[in-house]
Amino acid sequence: MSIAEQPTNKTDNPLKIVEDATCTFCGCVCDDINLTVEGNQITKAQNACVLGKAWFFNHHIEERPEALIDGQPATYEQAIDRAAQILLESQYAITYGLSDTTCEAQRVAVAITDWIGGCLDTTTSVCHGPSGMAFQGVGEVTCSLGELKNRADYLIYWGGNPAESHPRHFTKYSLMPKGEFVPNGRKDRTAVLIDVRKTKTAKAVDIHLQLKPRSDFELAWALRALAKGLELDDSVEEKTGIPLAQLKEVMEGMKKAKFGAILFGMGVTMTRGKHLNSEAVLALARDMNKHTRWVAKPMRGHGNVTGADNVVSWSTGYPFGIHLGRGYPRFNPGEFTSSDVLGRGEADAALIVASDPYSNFSQPARDHLKAINTIVLDPKLSETAKIAKVAFTTSTYGINEPGTVYRMDDIPIPLRPAFDSPYRSDYDILKAIENKIRKHQLEAVNAGLKAGEFRIVSGCSSAW
Amino acid sequence: MTDIFILIPGRTSKQGTTLNEGKYTEGYQTEINTLKMNPDDMERLDIAEGEEVRMWNEHGSVVVPCCTGKNELPPGLLFISYGDKSSQLMPGETHGTGMPDSKGLDVQIEKIAT
Ligand code: SF4
């Protein structure tokens, strides 16, 4: 990596080249992007895909107040005070988002939630949360994207459209690249798409199993049966829309493969059945190892959603949907996940980091979010920022801020920022909020000790 | 009695690129607010390209322009990019998973009478 500044004729706009910068727009986290930066503007993003280019070119500095309190411009200091006050006064706060920020900031958000005894959830709960539950049920036979590149000769894309959502997955990691054991690249690989739609991905693969909607579980179960050599009847075709003969053919190919991979998306996790669908797909990959090497990997969306899973897991033991109010973590998807906590009208405050739930949660959840004290950190204006009591404008990770993100295969990757932002990072703001909260809590403890009473000031007890 | 369609909200690359330009740009708003439908279904329901339809289920009701989803969609299936409109039709119930039914939603469609 190198960051070189070159003089140009525009002296106030020095030209800077950032080599091997990291794109954090999708879970591929490509770290081979060469950026040309002119002042506060990225003008070239060599190697980036169309999404990556849009990411790098559109994060220029916008003229917005550094913070808003009740919709009115405020300073960072005022907003940090107000945010800390809201969180300390809350009886049941929820922290949500976290998938588009650095692991360093995620750690602080976890700490804040722990200090105030709140609920901790990330966007994982509404993307691959069901897969997270399935991992606990059946385990995960996994590998790195590097192994896919060098070994995978049979690929099944299931319930996803990487051609549009993860464009470089094909070219950099899975379908196209030449690898050590697949020296001819695409020619050495067989690719299957399992999807209800004939998407752009369908054009890139050899076989498209266009199944009927809401039959992913049945299809995975049928394939498991075929893997075990069991006989199936025509009800499989009736349910899934895929002729049995074609399924058998695919299974033959799967057994003959040297290294197979199922790469599954949210078509699996978001459809009725959810974690059971993920379990079926993971179990199929596991079963296939009786014949040859197979893995299954979720295709992760946001740039650092995998980091969020890692940070939250290593901090609490669970990946999402956690309640810390009793002083120890309790995991219960459906109870402590944001859609549910908000949808049931339970939380009284929300700390939203780099996410826009007001745009994409169900109506009951949105209504509640609007009614409570919401704090949001986001580089861009969003619907959630509009309804928030306290809204911080932040710098953008990867473009303005260094730090660590995890690629979708759990590989940590450093960020190489392009230019400075006048706005503060998520990490800085969260750390300042945490410090305020701690100071207040410790003062309350000391005051209690002085007065001769012993009081544990954690959880949601102390008044501001 | 109108037909029941299955709605698949999802991501598109246009949604991704316009998202970076800003959620309040025309490009993003058009992308997340346009419903895609099988051409035969459109013909059967007498919906012209770009014509507005009402789409509803027990959770909400939205009005969106409709266009053919090229050959992507089999009859009976609808597609819309994730966003405000798709969320309005999403249930709050997550069946103990934290994940609302976000794809494969049963919806009904009708032409807006002019
Ligand atoms: S594939 Fe994803 S990470 Fe790679 S350049 Fe494109 S948007 Fe960025």
Coordinates of C-alpha atoms and ligand atoms in Angstrom, one line a residue:
Chain A
M1 CA 0.0 0.0 0.0
S2 CA 1.2 3.5 -0.6
I3 CA -0.2 6.9 -0.4
A4 CA 1.6 9.4 -2.6
E5 CA 0.9 13.0 -3.0
Q6 CA 1.8 14.5 -6.4
P7 CA 1.9 18.2 -7.1
T8 CA -0.5 19.3 -9.8
N9 CA -1.0 22.7 -11.4
K10 CA -4.0 23.2 -9.1
T11 CA -1.9 23.8 -6.0
D12 CA -4.9 23.9 -3.6
N13 CA -6.1 20.6 -4.9
P14 CA -3.1 18.2 -4.6
L15 CA -3.6 15.0 -6.5
K16 CA -3.3 12.0 -4.2
I17 CA -3.1 8.3 -5.2
V18 CA -4.3 5.8 -2.6
E19 CA -3.3 2.3 -3.6
D20 CA -5.1 -0.8 -2.4
A21 CA -7.9 1.2 -0.8
T22 CA -10.8 -0.8 0.6
C23 CA -14.4 -0.6 -0.7
T24 CA -16.9 -1.1 2.0
F25 CA -20.1 -0.8 0.0
C26 CA -20.8 -4.6 0.0
G27 CA -19.6 -7.6 1.9
C28 CA -17.0 -8.4 -0.8
V29 CA -14.8 -5.7 0.8
C30 CA -12.5 -5.5 -2.2
D31 CA -9.2 -4.2 -1.0
D32 CA -7.5 -3.6 -4.3
I33 CA -9.0 -0.3 -5.3
N34 CA -6.7 2.4 -6.6
L35 CA -8.1 5.8 -5.8
T36 CA -7.3 9.1 -7.4
V37 CA -8.2 11.8 -5.0
E38 CA -8.3 15.5 -5.9
G39 CA -8.8 17.5 -2.8
N40 CA -12.0 16.3 -1.2
Q41 CA -13.2 14.4 -4.2
I42 CA -12.4 10.9 -5.4
T43 CA -12.2 11.2 -9.2
K44 CA -11.1 7.7 -10.1
A45 CA -11.6 4.3 -8.5
Q46 CA -9.7 1.8 -10.5
N47 CA -10.8 -1.9 -10.1
A48 CA -14.1 -0.9 -8.4
C49 CA -17.4 -2.2 -9.8
V50 CA -20.3 0.0 -10.6
L51 CA -21.5 0.0 -7.0
G52 CA -18.0 0.6 -5.7
K53 CA -17.6 3.5 -8.1
A54 CA -20.9 5.0 -7.0
W55 CA -19.7 4.6 -3.3
F56 CA -16.4 6.3 -3.8
F57 CA -17.6 9.1 -6.1
N58 CA -20.6 10.2 -4.0
H59 CA -19.1 10.6 -0.6
H60 CA -18.0 14.1 -0.9
I61 CA -18.4 16.5 2.0
E62 CA -21.9 17.8 2.3
E63 CA -22.8 21.1 3.9
R64 CA -24.8 20.0 6.8
P65 CA -24.8 20.9 10.5
E66 CA -22.5 18.7 12.6
A67 CA -25.5 17.7 14.7
L68 CA -29.2 18.3 15.1
I69 CA -31.2 18.3 18.4
D70 CA -34.9 18.2 17.9
G71 CA -34.3 19.2 14.3
Q72 CA -32.3 22.3 15.2
P73 CA -28.6 22.7 14.5
A74 CA -26.3 22.0 17.5
T75 CA -22.7 21.5 18.2
Y76 CA -21.2 18.1 18.7
E77 CA -20.7 18.8 22.4
Q78 CA -24.3 19.7 22.9
A79 CA -25.5 16.7 21.0
I80 CA -23.1 14.3 22.9
D81 CA -24.5 15.7 26.2
R82 CA -28.1 15.2 25.1
A83 CA -27.4 11.7 23.7
A84 CA -25.7 10.6 27.0
Q85 CA -28.6 12.1 29.0
I86 CA -31.2 10.2 26.9
L87 CA -29.3 6.9 27.3
L88 CA -28.8 7.3 31.0
E89 CA -32.4 8.2 31.6
S90 CA -33.8 5.4 29.5
Q91 CA -35.3 2.3 31.1
Y92 CA -34.9 0.1 28.0
A93 CA -32.7 1.5 25.3
I94 CA -31.9 -0.4 22.1
T95 CA -28.7 -0.1 20.0
Y96 CA -29.1 -1.0 16.4
G97 CA -27.4 -0.8 13.0
L98 CA -23.6 -1.1 13.2
S99 CA -23.0 -2.8 9.9
D100 CA -21.6 0.2 8.1
T101 CA -19.0 1.4 10.6
T102 CA -15.6 0.2 11.8
C103 CA -15.1 -2.6 14.3
E104 CA -13.5 0.0 16.6
A105 CA -16.8 1.9 16.6
Q106 CA -18.8 -1.3 17.0
R107 CA -16.9 -2.1 20.2
V108 CA -17.7 1.2 21.7
A109 CA -21.4 0.8 20.8
V110 CA -21.4 -2.6 22.5
A111 CA -19.7 -1.0 25.6
I112 CA -22.3 1.8 25.8
T113 CA -25.2 -0.7 25.6
D114 CA -23.5 -2.8 28.3
W115 CA -23.0 0.2 30.7
I116 CA -26.7 1.2 30.4
G117 CA -28.1 -2.3 30.4
G118 CA -29.8 -2.0 27.0
C119 CA -30.7 -4.3 24.1
L120 CA -28.1 -4.9 21.5
D121 CA -29.0 -5.7 17.9
T122 CA -27.5 -5.2 14.4
T123 CA -28.8 -5.2 10.9
T124 CA -27.8 -8.9 10.9
S125 CA -31.2 -9.6 12.5
V126 CA -32.9 -8.5 9.2
C127 CA -30.4 -10.0 6.8
H128 CA -28.6 -13.2 7.8
G129 CA -29.9 -13.4 11.4
P130 CA -31.8 -16.6 10.5
S131 CA -28.5 -18.0 9.2
G132 CA -26.8 -17.0 12.5
M133 CA -29.5 -19.1 14.3
A134 CA -29.0 -21.9 11.9
F135 CA -25.2 -22.0 12.5
Q136 CA -26.1 -22.7 16.2
G137 CA -28.3 -25.5 15.1
V138 CA -26.3 -27.3 12.5
G139 CA -22.9 -25.6 12.3
E140 CA -21.2 -24.1 9.3
V141 CA -18.9 -25.9 6.9
T142 CA -17.0 -22.9 5.8
C143 CA -13.9 -21.6 3.9
S144 CA -12.3 -18.3 2.9
L145 CA -13.1 -16.6 -0.4
G146 CA -9.5 -17.3 -1.3
E147 CA -10.2 -21.1 -1.1
L148 CA -13.2 -20.5 -3.4
K149 CA -11.1 -18.8 -5.9
N150 CA -8.4 -21.4 -5.9
R151 CA -10.5 -24.6 -5.5
A152 CA -14.2 -24.3 -6.1
D153 CA -15.2 -26.2 -9.3
Y154 CA -19.0 -26.4 -8.5
L155 CA -20.8 -23.2 -7.4
I156 CA -24.4 -22.9 -6.3
Y157 CA -25.8 -19.4 -5.9
W158 CA -29.0 -19.8 -3.9
G159 CA -31.6 -17.0 -3.3
G160 CA -29.3 -14.2 -4.4
N161 CA -28.4 -12.1 -7.3
P162 CA -24.6 -11.4 -7.0
A163 CA -24.4 -10.0 -10.5
E164 CA -26.3 -7.0 -9.2
S165 CA -25.6 -7.0 -5.4
H166 CA -22.0 -8.2 -5.2
P167 CA -20.7 -7.6 -8.7
R168 CA -17.0 -8.5 -8.1
H169 CA -17.8 -11.7 -6.3
F170 CA -17.9 -13.4 -9.7
T171 CA -14.7 -11.9 -11.1
K172 CA -12.6 -11.7 -8.0
Y173 CA -13.6 -14.7 -5.8
S174 CA -15.9 -17.3 -7.3
L175 CA -17.0 -17.7 -10.9
M176 CA -14.4 -16.3 -13.2
P177 CA -10.9 -16.2 -11.6
K178 CA -8.2 -18.6 -12.5
G179 CA -7.0 -20.4 -9.4
E180 CA -4.4 -23.0 -8.4
F181 CA -6.7 -26.0 -8.8
V182 CA -9.0 -24.3 -11.4
P183 CA -6.4 -23.0 -13.8
N184 CA -8.8 -22.3 -16.6
G185 CA -11.1 -20.2 -14.5
R186 CA -14.7 -20.1 -15.6
K187 CA -14.1 -23.2 -17.9
D188 CA -13.2 -25.3 -14.9
R189 CA -16.3 -24.4 -12.9
T190 CA -19.9 -25.4 -13.1
A191 CA -22.3 -22.8 -11.8
V192 CA -26.0 -23.2 -10.8
L193 CA -28.5 -20.6 -9.8
I194 CA -31.4 -21.4 -7.5
D195 CA -33.8 -18.5 -7.7
V196 CA -37.4 -17.7 -8.3
R197 CA -36.4 -14.9 -10.7
K198 CA -34.5 -15.1 -13.9
T199 CA -32.1 -12.4 -12.8
K200 CA -28.9 -11.2 -14.4
T201 CA -27.1 -13.9 -12.4
A202 CA -29.1 -16.5 -14.4
K203 CA -27.3 -15.4 -17.5
A204 CA -23.9 -16.0 -15.9
V205 CA -24.5 -19.6 -14.8
D206 CA -24.8 -23.0 -16.5
I207 CA -28.0 -24.2 -14.9
H208 CA -30.9 -22.1 -13.5
L209 CA -33.3 -24.0 -11.2
Q210 CA -36.2 -21.5 -11.2
L211 CA -38.0 -22.9 -8.2
K212 CA -41.5 -21.9 -7.1
P213 CA -41.6 -19.1 -4.5
R214 CA -41.4 -20.3 -0.9
S215 CA -40.1 -23.8 -1.7
D216 CA -36.4 -23.3 -0.8
F217 CA -36.7 -25.6 2.2
E218 CA -38.3 -28.4 0.2
L219 CA -35.7 -28.1 -2.5
A220 CA -32.9 -28.3 0.0
W221 CA -34.5 -31.2 1.7
A222 CA -35.0 -33.0 -1.6
L223 CA -31.3 -32.5 -2.5
R224 CA -30.4 -33.9 0.9
A225 CA -32.4 -37.0 0.3
L226 CA -30.8 -37.4 -3.1
A227 CA -27.4 -37.0 -1.6
K228 CA -28.2 -39.8 0.8
G229 CA -29.4 -42.0 -2.2
L230 CA -33.1 -42.0 -1.2
E231 CA -35.8 -42.3 -3.9
L232 CA -38.1 -39.4 -4.3
D233 CA -41.5 -39.1 -6.0
D234 CA -43.2 -36.5 -8.2
S235 CA -44.4 -34.4 -5.3
V236 CA -41.0 -32.8 -5.3
E237 CA -41.7 -31.3 -8.7
E238 CA -45.2 -30.4 -7.7
K239 CA -43.9 -28.4 -4.7
T240 CA -40.7 -26.9 -6.1
G241 CA -41.4 -26.7 -9.8
I242 CA -38.1 -28.4 -10.6
P243 CA -38.3 -31.8 -12.5
L244 CA -36.8 -34.6 -10.4
A245 CA -34.6 -35.6 -13.4
Q246 CA -33.0 -32.2 -13.4
L247 CA -32.4 -32.3 -9.6
K248 CA -30.8 -35.7 -10.0
E249 CA -28.5 -34.4 -12.6
V250 CA -27.5 -31.5 -10.4
M251 CA -26.8 -33.9 -7.6
E252 CA -24.6 -36.0 -9.8
G253 CA -22.6 -32.9 -10.6
M254 CA -22.4 -32.0 -7.0
K255 CA -21.1 -35.4 -6.0
K256 CA -18.5 -35.4 -8.8
A257 CA -17.1 -32.0 -7.8
K258 CA -13.8 -31.7 -6.1
F259 CA -14.8 -28.6 -4.1
G260 CA -18.3 -27.3 -4.1
A261 CA -19.8 -24.2 -2.5
I262 CA -23.3 -23.0 -1.8
L263 CA -23.4 -19.2 -1.7
F264 CA -26.8 -18.3 -0.3
G265 CA -28.5 -14.9 -0.1
M266 CA -31.5 -13.4 1.5
G267 CA -33.9 -15.2 -0.8
V268 CA -33.3 -18.1 1.7
T269 CA -33.4 -16.1 5.0
M270 CA -36.1 -13.6 4.3
T271 CA -38.7 -16.0 3.0
R272 CA -41.1 -18.0 5.2
G273 CA -39.2 -20.7 7.0
K274 CA -36.2 -18.3 7.5
H275 CA -33.7 -20.1 9.8
L276 CA -35.1 -23.4 8.8
N277 CA -34.3 -22.6 5.2
S278 CA -30.8 -21.7 6.2
E279 CA -30.5 -24.8 8.3
A280 CA -31.6 -26.9 5.3
V281 CA -29.0 -25.3 3.1
L282 CA -26.2 -25.6 5.7
A283 CA -27.2 -29.2 6.4
L284 CA -27.1 -30.0 2.7
A285 CA -23.5 -28.7 2.5
R286 CA -22.6 -30.7 5.6
D287 CA -24.1 -33.9 4.2
M288 CA -22.3 -33.5 0.9
N289 CA -19.0 -33.9 2.7
K290 CA -19.7 -37.6 2.8
H291 CA -19.0 -37.5 -0.9
T292 CA -16.6 -34.7 -1.5
R293 CA -15.6 -31.3 -0.1
W294 CA -18.6 -28.9 0.2
V295 CA -19.0 -25.6 2.0
A296 CA -21.9 -23.1 2.4
K297 CA -21.4 -19.4 2.9
P298 CA -23.9 -16.6 3.4
M299 CA -23.5 -13.7 1.0
R300 CA -23.3 -10.8 3.3
G301 CA -24.6 -7.4 2.2
H302 CA -23.3 -4.4 4.1
G303 CA -19.6 -3.6 4.2
N304 CA -18.9 -4.5 7.8
V305 CA -22.0 -6.6 8.8
T306 CA -19.6 -9.5 9.3
G307 CA -17.5 -7.3 11.6
A308 CA -20.6 -6.5 13.6
D309 CA -21.3 -10.3 14.0
N310 CA -17.7 -10.8 15.1
V311 CA -17.5 -7.9 17.5
V312 CA -20.8 -8.6 19.1
S313 CA -20.1 -12.3 19.3
W314 CA -16.7 -11.9 20.9
S315 CA -18.1 -9.3 23.4
T316 CA -21.2 -11.1 24.4
G317 CA -21.1 -14.6 23.1
Y318 CA -24.0 -14.1 20.7
P319 CA -24.2 -12.4 17.3
F320 CA -27.4 -10.2 17.6
G321 CA -30.7 -9.9 19.4
I322 CA -29.1 -9.6 22.9
H323 CA -30.4 -8.1 26.1
L324 CA -27.8 -6.8 28.6
G325 CA -30.2 -5.5 31.2
R326 CA -29.5 -8.1 33.8
G327 CA -25.8 -7.6 33.8
Y328 CA -25.2 -10.7 31.6
P329 CA -26.1 -11.3 28.0
R330 CA -29.3 -13.0 27.1
F331 CA -29.8 -14.0 23.4
N332 CA -33.3 -14.4 22.1
P333 CA -34.2 -13.6 18.5
G334 CA -37.8 -12.6 18.3
E335 CA -37.7 -11.1 21.7
F336 CA -34.6 -8.9 21.8
T337 CA -34.3 -8.2 18.0
S338 CA -35.1 -4.6 17.0
S339 CA -38.0 -5.4 14.7
D340 CA -39.7 -7.1 17.6
V341 CA -38.7 -4.7 20.4
L342 CA -39.8 -1.7 18.4
G343 CA -42.8 -3.4 16.8
R344 CA -44.1 -4.3 20.3
G345 CA -43.6 -0.7 21.4
E346 CA -41.1 -1.6 24.1
A347 CA -37.9 0.4 23.9
D348 CA -37.9 4.0 25.2
A349 CA -34.7 5.1 23.5
A350 CA -32.7 4.0 20.5
L351 CA -29.1 4.4 19.5
I352 CA -28.9 3.9 15.8
V353 CA -25.4 3.7 14.2
A354 CA -25.1 4.0 10.5
S355 CA -28.5 2.5 9.6
D356 CA -31.9 3.7 8.5
P357 CA -34.5 1.6 10.1
Y358 CA -37.2 4.2 9.7
S359 CA -37.0 3.5 6.0
N360 CA -37.1 -0.3 6.1
F361 CA -38.8 -1.5 9.3
S362 CA -42.4 -2.6 9.5
Q363 CA -44.9 0.2 10.1
P364 CA -45.5 -0.6 13.8
A365 CA -41.8 -0.6 14.4
R366 CA -41.4 2.7 12.6
D367 CA -44.2 4.3 14.5
H368 CA -42.6 3.4 17.8
L369 CA -39.2 4.6 16.7
K370 CA -40.7 8.0 15.9
A371 CA -42.3 8.2 19.3
I372 CA -39.3 7.5 21.4
N373 CA -35.9 9.3 22.0
T374 CA -33.9 8.2 19.0
I375 CA -30.2 9.1 18.5
V376 CA -28.7 8.5 15.1
L377 CA -25.2 8.6 13.6
D378 CA -25.0 8.8 9.8
P379 CA -22.9 10.5 7.2
K380 CA -25.9 11.1 5.1
L381 CA -29.4 12.5 5.7
S382 CA -31.9 9.6 6.2
E383 CA -35.5 9.2 7.2
T384 CA -34.3 8.0 10.6
A385 CA -32.1 11.1 11.0
K386 CA -35.2 13.2 10.2
I387 CA -37.3 11.8 13.0
A388 CA -34.4 11.5 15.5
K389 CA -34.2 13.6 18.7
V390 CA -30.4 13.8 18.2
A391 CA -28.8 13.3 14.8
F392 CA -25.0 13.4 14.3
T393 CA -23.4 14.0 10.9
T394 CA -20.4 11.7 10.7
S395 CA -17.4 11.1 8.5
T396 CA -17.5 8.0 6.3
Y397 CA -15.6 4.8 7.2
G398 CA -13.1 3.8 4.6
I399 CA -13.3 7.1 2.7
N400 CA -12.4 9.4 5.6
E401 CA -11.6 7.1 8.5
P402 CA -9.2 4.2 9.0
G403 CA -10.2 1.1 11.0
T404 CA -10.9 -2.5 10.5
V405 CA -13.7 -4.3 8.7
Y406 CA -14.4 -8.0 8.2
R407 CA -15.0 -9.4 4.7
M408 CA -18.0 -11.8 4.3
D409 CA -15.6 -14.7 5.0
D410 CA -14.6 -13.3 8.4
I411 CA -11.2 -12.0 7.2
P412 CA -10.3 -8.7 8.9
I413 CA -9.2 -6.0 6.4
P414 CA -7.7 -2.6 7.2
L415 CA -9.2 0.6 5.7
R416 CA -7.1 3.1 3.8
P417 CA -8.9 6.4 3.9
A418 CA -8.8 8.9 0.9
F419 CA -9.3 12.3 2.5
D420 CA -10.1 14.0 5.8
S421 CA -13.6 15.0 6.7
P422 CA -14.6 18.0 8.8
Y423 CA -17.0 15.7 10.6
R424 CA -16.1 13.4 13.4
S425 CA -16.1 9.6 13.1
D426 CA -18.6 7.2 14.7
Y427 CA -15.9 6.0 16.9
D428 CA -15.1 9.5 18.3
I429 CA -18.7 10.4 18.9
L430 CA -19.6 7.1 20.5
K431 CA -16.4 7.2 22.7
A432 CA -17.4 10.7 23.9
I433 CA -20.9 9.5 24.7
E434 CA -19.5 6.5 26.5
N435 CA -17.1 8.7 28.5
K436 CA -20.0 10.9 29.6
I437 CA -22.1 8.0 30.6
R438 CA -19.2 6.4 32.6
K439 CA -18.3 9.7 34.3
H440 CA -21.9 10.1 35.4
Q441 CA -22.3 6.5 36.6
L442 CA -19.0 6.6 38.6
E443 CA -19.9 9.9 40.2
A444 CA -23.2 8.4 41.3
V445 CA -21.4 5.4 42.7
N446 CA -18.9 7.6 44.6
A447 CA -21.7 9.8 45.9
G448 CA -23.5 6.7 47.1
L449 CA -20.4 5.4 48.9
K450 CA -19.8 8.7 50.6
A451 CA -23.3 8.7 51.9
G452 CA -22.7 5.3 53.3
E453 CA -25.0 3.4 50.9
F454 CA -23.8 0.8 48.5
R455 CA -25.5 1.0 45.1
I456 CA -24.7 -0.7 41.9
V457 CA -25.1 1.9 39.2
S458 CA -25.3 -0.1 36.0
G459 CA -28.3 -1.1 34.1
C460 CA -31.0 1.5 33.7
S461 CA -31.3 3.0 37.2
S462 CA -29.5 6.3 37.5
A463 CA -31.2 9.6 37.0
W464 CA -29.2 12.2 35.0
Chain B
M1 CA -62.0 -10.8 -6.2
T2 CA -58.5 -9.9 -7.4
D3 CA -55.6 -12.3 -7.9
I4 CA -53.1 -12.9 -5.2
F5 CA -49.6 -12.1 -6.3
I6 CA -46.3 -12.9 -4.6
L7 CA -44.1 -9.9 -4.1
I8 CA -40.4 -10.3 -3.9
P9 CA -38.6 -7.1 -2.6
G10 CA -34.9 -7.2 -3.4
R11 CA -31.8 -5.3 -4.3
T12 CA -30.8 -4.1 -7.7
S13 CA -27.6 -2.5 -8.9
K14 CA -29.4 0.6 -9.8
Q15 CA -30.7 0.9 -6.3
G16 CA -27.1 0.5 -5.0
T17 CA -25.7 3.2 -7.3
T18 CA -28.5 5.7 -6.8
L19 CA -28.4 5.0 -3.0
N20 CA -24.9 6.4 -3.0
E21 CA -26.0 9.4 -4.9
G22 CA -28.5 10.0 -2.1
K23 CA -31.8 8.7 -0.9
Y24 CA -33.6 11.8 -2.0
T25 CA -32.4 11.8 -5.6
E26 CA -34.9 11.1 -8.3
G27 CA -33.0 8.1 -9.5
Y28 CA -33.2 6.3 -6.1
Q29 CA -36.9 7.3 -5.5
T30 CA -37.9 6.0 -9.0
E31 CA -36.0 2.8 -8.5
I32 CA -37.5 2.0 -5.1
N33 CA -41.0 3.0 -6.1
T34 CA -41.5 1.1 -9.3
L35 CA -43.1 -2.3 -9.4
K36 CA -42.1 -4.9 -11.9
M37 CA -44.5 -7.4 -13.2
N38 CA -44.7 -10.2 -15.8
P39 CA -45.8 -8.8 -19.2
D40 CA -48.6 -11.4 -19.6
D41 CA -50.0 -10.4 -16.2
M42 CA -49.9 -6.8 -17.2
E43 CA -51.8 -7.5 -20.4
R44 CA -54.4 -9.6 -18.6
L45 CA -55.0 -6.9 -16.1
D46 CA -54.9 -4.2 -18.8
I47 CA -52.1 -2.3 -17.2
A48 CA -50.1 -0.1 -19.5
E49 CA -46.3 0.4 -19.1
G50 CA -45.8 3.0 -16.3
E51 CA -49.4 3.0 -15.2
E52 CA -50.1 3.3 -11.5
V53 CA -51.6 0.5 -9.6
R54 CA -52.7 0.0 -6.0
M55 CA -51.0 -2.9 -4.2
W56 CA -52.1 -4.0 -0.8
N57 CA -52.3 -6.7 1.8
E58 CA -53.4 -6.8 5.4
H59 CA -50.4 -4.7 6.5
G60 CA -50.6 -1.7 4.2
S61 CA -51.5 -0.3 0.9
V62 CA -49.3 1.6 -1.6
V63 CA -49.7 3.2 -5.0
V64 CA -46.8 2.5 -7.5
P65 CA -46.2 2.8 -11.2
C66 CA -45.9 -0.6 -12.8
C67 CA -43.6 -1.8 -15.6
T68 CA -42.6 -5.1 -17.2
G69 CA -39.8 -6.9 -15.5
K70 CA -38.3 -8.0 -18.8
N71 CA -38.2 -11.7 -18.7
E72 CA -37.1 -11.9 -15.1
L73 CA -40.5 -12.7 -13.6
P74 CA -42.7 -15.7 -14.1
P75 CA -46.5 -15.0 -14.0
G76 CA -47.8 -14.3 -10.5
L77 CA -44.6 -12.9 -9.2
L78 CA -43.9 -9.2 -8.6
F79 CA -40.6 -7.4 -7.8
I80 CA -39.9 -4.1 -6.2
S81 CA -36.6 -2.8 -4.8
Y82 CA -36.4 -2.7 -1.0
G83 CA -37.5 0.6 0.4
D84 CA -40.3 2.5 1.9
K85 CA -43.0 1.0 -0.3
S86 CA -42.0 -2.6 0.3
S87 CA -41.7 -2.0 4.0
Q88 CA -45.2 -0.7 4.2
L89 CA -46.5 -4.2 3.1
M90 CA -44.2 -6.0 5.6
P91 CA -45.7 -7.6 8.7
G92 CA -44.3 -6.7 12.1
E93 CA -44.4 -10.4 13.2
T94 CA -41.1 -12.2 13.0
H95 CA -42.1 -15.7 14.1
G96 CA -39.5 -15.7 16.8
T97 CA -36.6 -15.0 14.4
G98 CA -36.2 -11.2 14.5
M99 CA -36.7 -11.2 10.7
P100 CA -40.1 -10.1 9.4
D101 CA -41.4 -11.9 6.3
S102 CA -39.5 -9.6 3.9
K103 CA -39.7 -11.6 0.7
G104 CA -42.5 -13.7 -0.7
L105 CA -45.4 -11.4 0.5
D106 CA -48.9 -12.1 -0.6
V107 CA -50.4 -9.0 -2.1
Q108 CA -53.3 -7.9 -4.3
I109 CA -53.2 -5.5 -7.2
E110 CA -55.7 -3.3 -8.9
K111 CA -55.5 -0.7 -11.6
I112 CA -56.3 2.8 -10.3
A113 CA -59.5 3.7 -12.0
T114 CA -59.1 6.8 -14.0
Ligands
SF4_1 S1 -17.9 -5.9 -5.3 FE1 -18.6 -4.7 -3.4 S2 -16.7 -4.3 -2.3 FE2 -16.1 -4.9 -4.4 S3 -15.9 -2.9 -5.5 FE3 -18.0 -3.7 -5.8 S4 -19.3 -2.8 -4.2 FE4 -17.1 -2.5 -3.6

